Each structure stands twice: as structure tokens, then as C-alpha cells.
mmCIF file with all atom_site columns, C-alpha atoms in Angstrom:
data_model
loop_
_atom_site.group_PDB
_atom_site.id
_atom_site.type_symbol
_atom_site.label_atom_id
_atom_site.label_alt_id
_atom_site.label_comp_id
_atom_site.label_asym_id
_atom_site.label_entity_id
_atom_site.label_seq_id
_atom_site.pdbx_PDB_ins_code
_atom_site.Cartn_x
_atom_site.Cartn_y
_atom_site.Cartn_z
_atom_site.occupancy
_atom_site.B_iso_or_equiv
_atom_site.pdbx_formal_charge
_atom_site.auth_seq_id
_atom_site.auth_comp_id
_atom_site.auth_asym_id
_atom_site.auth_atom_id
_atom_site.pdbx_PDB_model_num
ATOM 1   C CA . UNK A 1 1   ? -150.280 119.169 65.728  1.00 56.00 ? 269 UNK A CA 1
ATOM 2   C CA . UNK A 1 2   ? -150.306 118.829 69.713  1.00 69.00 ? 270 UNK A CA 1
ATOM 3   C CA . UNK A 1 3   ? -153.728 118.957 71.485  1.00 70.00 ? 271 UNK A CA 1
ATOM 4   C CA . UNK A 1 4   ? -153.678 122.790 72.186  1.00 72.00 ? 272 UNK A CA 1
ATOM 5   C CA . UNK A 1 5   ? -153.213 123.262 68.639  1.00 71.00 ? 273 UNK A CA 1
ATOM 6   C CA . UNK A 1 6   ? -156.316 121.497 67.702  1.00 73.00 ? 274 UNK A CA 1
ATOM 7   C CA . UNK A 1 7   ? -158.478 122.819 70.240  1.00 72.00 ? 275 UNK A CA 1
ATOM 8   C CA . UNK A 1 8   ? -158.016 125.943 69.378  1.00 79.00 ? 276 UNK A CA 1
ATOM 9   C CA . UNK A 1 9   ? -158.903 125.767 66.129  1.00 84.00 ? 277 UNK A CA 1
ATOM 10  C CA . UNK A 1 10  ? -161.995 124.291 67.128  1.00 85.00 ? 278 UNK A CA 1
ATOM 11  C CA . UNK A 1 11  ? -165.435 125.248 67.450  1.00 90.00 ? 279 UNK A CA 1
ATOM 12  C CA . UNK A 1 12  ? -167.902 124.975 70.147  1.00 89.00 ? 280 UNK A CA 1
ATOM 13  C CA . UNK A 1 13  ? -169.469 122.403 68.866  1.00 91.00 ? 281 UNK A CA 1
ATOM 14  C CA . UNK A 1 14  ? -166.321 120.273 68.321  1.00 90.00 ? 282 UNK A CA 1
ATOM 15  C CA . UNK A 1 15  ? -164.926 121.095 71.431  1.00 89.00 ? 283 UNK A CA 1
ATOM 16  C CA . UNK A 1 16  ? -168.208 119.828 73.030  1.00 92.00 ? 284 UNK A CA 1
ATOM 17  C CA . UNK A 1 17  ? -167.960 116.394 71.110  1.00 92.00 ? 285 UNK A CA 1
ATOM 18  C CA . UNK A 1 18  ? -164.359 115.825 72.044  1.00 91.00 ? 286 UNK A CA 1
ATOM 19  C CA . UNK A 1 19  ? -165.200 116.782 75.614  1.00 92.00 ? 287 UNK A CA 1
ATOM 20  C CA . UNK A 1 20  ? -168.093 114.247 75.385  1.00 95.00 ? 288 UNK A CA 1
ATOM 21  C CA . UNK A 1 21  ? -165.467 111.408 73.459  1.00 95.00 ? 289 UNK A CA 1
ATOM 22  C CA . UNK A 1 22  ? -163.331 111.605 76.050  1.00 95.00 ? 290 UNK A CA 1
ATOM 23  C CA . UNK A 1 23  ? -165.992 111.788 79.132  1.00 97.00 ? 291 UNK A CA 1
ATOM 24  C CA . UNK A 1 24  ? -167.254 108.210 77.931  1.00 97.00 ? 292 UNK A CA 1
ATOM 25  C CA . UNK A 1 25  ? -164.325 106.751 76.960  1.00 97.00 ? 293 UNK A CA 1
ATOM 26  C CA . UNK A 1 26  ? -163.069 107.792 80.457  1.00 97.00 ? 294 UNK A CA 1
ATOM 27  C CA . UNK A 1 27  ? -166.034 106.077 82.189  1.00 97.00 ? 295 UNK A CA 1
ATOM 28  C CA . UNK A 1 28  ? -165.736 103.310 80.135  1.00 97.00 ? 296 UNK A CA 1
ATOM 29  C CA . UNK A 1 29  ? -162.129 102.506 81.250  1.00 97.00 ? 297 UNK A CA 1
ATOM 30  C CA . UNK A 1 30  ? -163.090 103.006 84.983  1.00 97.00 ? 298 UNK A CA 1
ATOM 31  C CA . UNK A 1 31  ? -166.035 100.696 84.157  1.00 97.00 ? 299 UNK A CA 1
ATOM 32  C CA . UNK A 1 32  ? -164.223 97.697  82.617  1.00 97.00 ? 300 UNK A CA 1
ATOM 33  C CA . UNK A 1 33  ? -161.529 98.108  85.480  1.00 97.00 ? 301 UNK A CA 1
ATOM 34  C CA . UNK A 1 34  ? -163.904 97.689  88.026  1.00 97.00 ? 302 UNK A CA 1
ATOM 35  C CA . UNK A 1 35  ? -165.389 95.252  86.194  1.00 97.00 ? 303 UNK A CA 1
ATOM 36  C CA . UNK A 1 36  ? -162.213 93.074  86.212  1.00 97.00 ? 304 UNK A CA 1
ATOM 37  C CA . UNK A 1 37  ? -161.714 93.765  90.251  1.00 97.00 ? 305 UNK A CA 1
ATOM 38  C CA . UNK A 1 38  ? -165.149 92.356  90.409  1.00 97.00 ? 306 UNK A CA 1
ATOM 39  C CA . UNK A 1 39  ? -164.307 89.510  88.605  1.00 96.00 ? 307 UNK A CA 1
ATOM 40  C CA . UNK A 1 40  ? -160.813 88.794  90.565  1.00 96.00 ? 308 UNK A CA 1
ATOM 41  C CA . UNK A 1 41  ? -162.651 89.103  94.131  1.00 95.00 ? 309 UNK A CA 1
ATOM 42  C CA . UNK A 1 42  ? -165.411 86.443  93.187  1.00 94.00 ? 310 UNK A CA 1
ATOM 43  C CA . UNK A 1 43  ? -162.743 84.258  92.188  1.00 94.00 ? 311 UNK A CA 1
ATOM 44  C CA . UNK A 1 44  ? -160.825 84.894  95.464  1.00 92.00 ? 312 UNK A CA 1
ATOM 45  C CA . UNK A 1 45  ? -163.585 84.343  97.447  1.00 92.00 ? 313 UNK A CA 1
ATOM 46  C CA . UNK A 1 46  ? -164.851 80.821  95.130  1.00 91.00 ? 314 UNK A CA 1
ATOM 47  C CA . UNK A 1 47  ? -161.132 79.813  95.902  1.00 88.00 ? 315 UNK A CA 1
ATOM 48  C CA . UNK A 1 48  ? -161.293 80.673  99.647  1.00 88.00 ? 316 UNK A CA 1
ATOM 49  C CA . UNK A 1 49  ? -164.828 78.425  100.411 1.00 86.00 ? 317 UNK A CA 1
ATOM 50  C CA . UNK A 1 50  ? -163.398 75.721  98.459  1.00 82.00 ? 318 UNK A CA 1
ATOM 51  C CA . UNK A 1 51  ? -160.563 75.965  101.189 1.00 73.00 ? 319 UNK A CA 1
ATOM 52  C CA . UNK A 1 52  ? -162.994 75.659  103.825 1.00 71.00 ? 320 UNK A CA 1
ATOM 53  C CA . UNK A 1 53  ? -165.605 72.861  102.700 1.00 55.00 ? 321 UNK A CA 1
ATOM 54  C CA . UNK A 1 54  ? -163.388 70.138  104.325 1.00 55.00 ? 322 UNK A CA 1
ATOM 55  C CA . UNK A 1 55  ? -162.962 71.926  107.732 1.00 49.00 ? 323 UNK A CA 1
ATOM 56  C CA . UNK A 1 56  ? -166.832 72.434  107.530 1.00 51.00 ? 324 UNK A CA 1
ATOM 57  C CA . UNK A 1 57  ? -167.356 68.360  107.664 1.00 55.00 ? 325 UNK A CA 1
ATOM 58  C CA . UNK A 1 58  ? -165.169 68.047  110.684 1.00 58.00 ? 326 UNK A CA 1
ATOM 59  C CA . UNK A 1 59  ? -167.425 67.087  114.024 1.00 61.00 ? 327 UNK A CA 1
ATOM 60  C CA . UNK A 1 60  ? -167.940 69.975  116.041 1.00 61.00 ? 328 UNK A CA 1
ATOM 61  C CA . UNK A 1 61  ? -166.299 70.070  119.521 1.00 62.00 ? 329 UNK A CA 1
ATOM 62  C CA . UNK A 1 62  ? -168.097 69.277  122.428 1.00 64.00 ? 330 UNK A CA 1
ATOM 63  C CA . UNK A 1 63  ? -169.349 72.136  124.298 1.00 61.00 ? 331 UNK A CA 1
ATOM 64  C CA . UNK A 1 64  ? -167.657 73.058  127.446 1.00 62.00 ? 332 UNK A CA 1
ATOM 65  C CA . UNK A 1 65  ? -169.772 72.128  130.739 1.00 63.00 ? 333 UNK A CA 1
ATOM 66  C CA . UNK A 1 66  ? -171.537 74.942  131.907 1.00 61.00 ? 334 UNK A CA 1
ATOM 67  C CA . UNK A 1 67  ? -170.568 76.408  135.153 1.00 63.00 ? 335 UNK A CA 1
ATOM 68  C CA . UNK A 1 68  ? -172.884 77.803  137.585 1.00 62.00 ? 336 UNK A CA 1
ATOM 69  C CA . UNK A 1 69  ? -170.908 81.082  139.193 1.00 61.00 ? 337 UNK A CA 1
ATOM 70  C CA . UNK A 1 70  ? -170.058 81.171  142.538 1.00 62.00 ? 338 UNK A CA 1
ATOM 71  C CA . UNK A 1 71  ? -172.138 82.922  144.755 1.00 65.00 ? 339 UNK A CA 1
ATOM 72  C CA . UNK A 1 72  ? -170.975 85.974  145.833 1.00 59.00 ? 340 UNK A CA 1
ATOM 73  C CA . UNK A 1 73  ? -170.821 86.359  149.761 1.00 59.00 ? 341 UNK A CA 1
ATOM 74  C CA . UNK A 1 74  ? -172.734 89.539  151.592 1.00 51.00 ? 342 UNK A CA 1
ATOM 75  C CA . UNK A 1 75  ? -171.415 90.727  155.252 1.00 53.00 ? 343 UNK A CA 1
ATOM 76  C CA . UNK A 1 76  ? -174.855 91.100  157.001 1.00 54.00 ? 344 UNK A CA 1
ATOM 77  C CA . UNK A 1 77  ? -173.279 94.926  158.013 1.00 48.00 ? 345 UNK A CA 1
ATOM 78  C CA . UNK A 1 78  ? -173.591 95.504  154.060 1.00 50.00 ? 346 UNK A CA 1
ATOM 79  C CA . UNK A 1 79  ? -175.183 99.081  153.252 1.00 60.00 ? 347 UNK A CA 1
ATOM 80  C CA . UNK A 1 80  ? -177.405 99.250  149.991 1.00 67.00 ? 348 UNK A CA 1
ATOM 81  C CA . UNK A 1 81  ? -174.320 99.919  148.048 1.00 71.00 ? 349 UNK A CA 1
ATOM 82  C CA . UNK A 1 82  ? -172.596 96.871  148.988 1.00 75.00 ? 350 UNK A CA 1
ATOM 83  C CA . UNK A 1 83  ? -175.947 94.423  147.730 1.00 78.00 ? 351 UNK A CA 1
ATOM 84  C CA . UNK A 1 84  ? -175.691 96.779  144.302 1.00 78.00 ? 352 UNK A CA 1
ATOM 85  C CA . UNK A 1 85  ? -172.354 96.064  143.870 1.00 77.00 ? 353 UNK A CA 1
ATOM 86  C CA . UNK A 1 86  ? -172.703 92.712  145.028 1.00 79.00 ? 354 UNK A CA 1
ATOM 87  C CA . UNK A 1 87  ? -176.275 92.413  142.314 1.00 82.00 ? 355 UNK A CA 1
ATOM 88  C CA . UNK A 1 88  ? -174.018 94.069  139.637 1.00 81.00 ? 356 UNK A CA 1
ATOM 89  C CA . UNK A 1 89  ? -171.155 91.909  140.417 1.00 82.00 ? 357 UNK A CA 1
ATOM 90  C CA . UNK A 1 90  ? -173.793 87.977  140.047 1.00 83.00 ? 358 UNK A CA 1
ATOM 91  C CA . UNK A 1 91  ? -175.006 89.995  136.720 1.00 84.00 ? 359 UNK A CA 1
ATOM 92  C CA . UNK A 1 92  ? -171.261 91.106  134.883 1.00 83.00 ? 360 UNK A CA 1
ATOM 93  C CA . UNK A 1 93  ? -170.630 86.933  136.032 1.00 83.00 ? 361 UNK A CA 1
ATOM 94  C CA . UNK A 1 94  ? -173.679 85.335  134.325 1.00 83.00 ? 362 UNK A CA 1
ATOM 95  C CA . UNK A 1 95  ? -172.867 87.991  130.834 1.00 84.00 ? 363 UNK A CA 1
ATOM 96  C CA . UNK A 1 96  ? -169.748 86.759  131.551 1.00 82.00 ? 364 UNK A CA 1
ATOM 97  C CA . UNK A 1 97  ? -170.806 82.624  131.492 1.00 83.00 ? 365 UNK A CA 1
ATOM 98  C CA . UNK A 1 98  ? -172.772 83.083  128.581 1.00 82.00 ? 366 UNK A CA 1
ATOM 99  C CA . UNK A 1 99  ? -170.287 85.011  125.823 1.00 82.00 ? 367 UNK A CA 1
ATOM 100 C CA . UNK A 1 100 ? -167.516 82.272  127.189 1.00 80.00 ? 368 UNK A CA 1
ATOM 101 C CA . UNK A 1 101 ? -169.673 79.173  126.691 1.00 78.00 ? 369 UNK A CA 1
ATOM 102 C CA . UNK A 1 102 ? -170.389 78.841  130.589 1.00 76.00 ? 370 UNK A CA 1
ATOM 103 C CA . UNK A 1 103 ? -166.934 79.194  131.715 1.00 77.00 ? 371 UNK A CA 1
ATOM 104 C CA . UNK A 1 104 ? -166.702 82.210  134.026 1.00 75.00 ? 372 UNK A CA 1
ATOM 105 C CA . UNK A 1 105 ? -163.410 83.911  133.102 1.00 73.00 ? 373 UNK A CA 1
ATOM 106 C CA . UNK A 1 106 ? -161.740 85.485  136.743 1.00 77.00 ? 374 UNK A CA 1
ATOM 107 C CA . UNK A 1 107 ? -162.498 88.978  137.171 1.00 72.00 ? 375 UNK A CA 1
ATOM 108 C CA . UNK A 1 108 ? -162.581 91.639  139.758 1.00 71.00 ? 376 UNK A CA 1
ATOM 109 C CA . UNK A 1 109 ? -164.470 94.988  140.799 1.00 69.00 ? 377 UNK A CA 1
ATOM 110 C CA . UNK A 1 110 ? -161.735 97.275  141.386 1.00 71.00 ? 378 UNK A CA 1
ATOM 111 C CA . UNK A 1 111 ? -163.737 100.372 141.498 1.00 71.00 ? 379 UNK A CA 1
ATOM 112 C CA . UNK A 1 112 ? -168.080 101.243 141.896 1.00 66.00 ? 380 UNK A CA 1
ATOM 113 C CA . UNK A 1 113 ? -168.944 104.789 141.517 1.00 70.00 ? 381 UNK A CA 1
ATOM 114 C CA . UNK A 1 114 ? -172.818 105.741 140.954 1.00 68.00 ? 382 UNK A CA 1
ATOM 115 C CA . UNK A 1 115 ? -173.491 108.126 137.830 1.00 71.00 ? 383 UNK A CA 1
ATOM 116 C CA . UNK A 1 116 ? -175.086 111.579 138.160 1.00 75.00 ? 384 UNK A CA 1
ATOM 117 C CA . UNK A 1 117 ? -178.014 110.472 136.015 1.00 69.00 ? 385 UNK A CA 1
ATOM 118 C CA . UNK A 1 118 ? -181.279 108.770 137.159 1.00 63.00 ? 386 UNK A CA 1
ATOM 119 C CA . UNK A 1 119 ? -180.308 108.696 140.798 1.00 57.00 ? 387 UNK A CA 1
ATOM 120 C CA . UNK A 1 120 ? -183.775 107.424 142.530 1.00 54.00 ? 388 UNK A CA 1
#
């Protein structure tokens, strides 16, 4: 007798209870599968800090010396647009010092425009 078979001859009652049977037993495989991916990942990552304990008791490296950027030269001609670019410029350099441990990677303002918002 295939499964048709038997549902047809059925009630609503039955066919409720097998829909029901089969509901659980299908969360209860998804369940215990993700149960054992659980499992295998806490294992992985128990395995992969046991890797690392040993690099952990290794002296740390000194810190690069800081250093100071240079100071960015003005023409006395400059308009206010040259002293913001010039202001922006000494500020992009110190972000710059501080992400890189004070080492002030080389750079260079190619282009300065002014946005349409909050022009004072």
C-alpha cells in the first residue's frame, strides 16, 4: 500500500496525526543536525585557540617610534582655500599617524572640491 493509498482511506483525524508525526519528527531531525554542527564548530574553534596559546606568550614587538608629520608649508599669497586644504591636509596626516602606529604613510591631495551642503 503506497502513501496515497493510505491517505486516502483516512480520516480527518488520522490525517491530522500523521501530519503532526511527521511535522515533529521533521523538526526533530533539523534539531539534532544542528545540534551536531554546533557541536563540530566548538570543537573547531577549542582546536583553533589551542593553536594560538603559544603565539600568545611570545613578547610583543616594540612599537614603532612615533613620527611627528611634517609641517605642511603655506605661500603667504594663499587664499582661504589654500589654509583649508592645507588644515585638512595636517588633519588626514595625524588620522593617518595614529591608525599606522605613528608612521605617516606618503600621500597626496590630488583634488579639493567644497560640497553644496553647510557652506558658511
Amino acid at each position: 500500500m503506497n502513501t496515497v493509498t493510505l491517505l486516502s482511506a483516512m480520516n480527518l483525524g488520522e490525517r491530522f496525526a500523521y501530519a503532526g508525526r511527521m511535522t515533529l519528527i521533521g523538526m526533530a531531525t533539523i534539531f539534532v543536525a544542528l545540534s551536531i554542527l554546533w557541536a563540530a564548530l566548538a570543537l573547531f574553534r577549542r582546536a583553533l585557540e589551542r593553536g594560538k596559546a603559544p603565539a600568545e606568550n611570545k613578547p610583543a614587538a616594540p612599537a614603532p617610534k612615533a613620527v611627528a608629520p611634517a609641517p605642511v608649508a603655506v605661500p603667504k599669497a594663499a587664499s582661504a582655500d589654500g589654509e583649508l586644504v592645507a588644515a585638512i591636509t595636517a588633519a588626514v596626516s595625524l588620522m593617518l599617524a595614529e591608525e599606522n602606529g605613528g608612521v605617516v604613510p606618503n600621500f597626496r591631495v590630488v583634488s579639493f572640491r567644497r560640497s553644496r551642503g553647510n557652506n558658511k
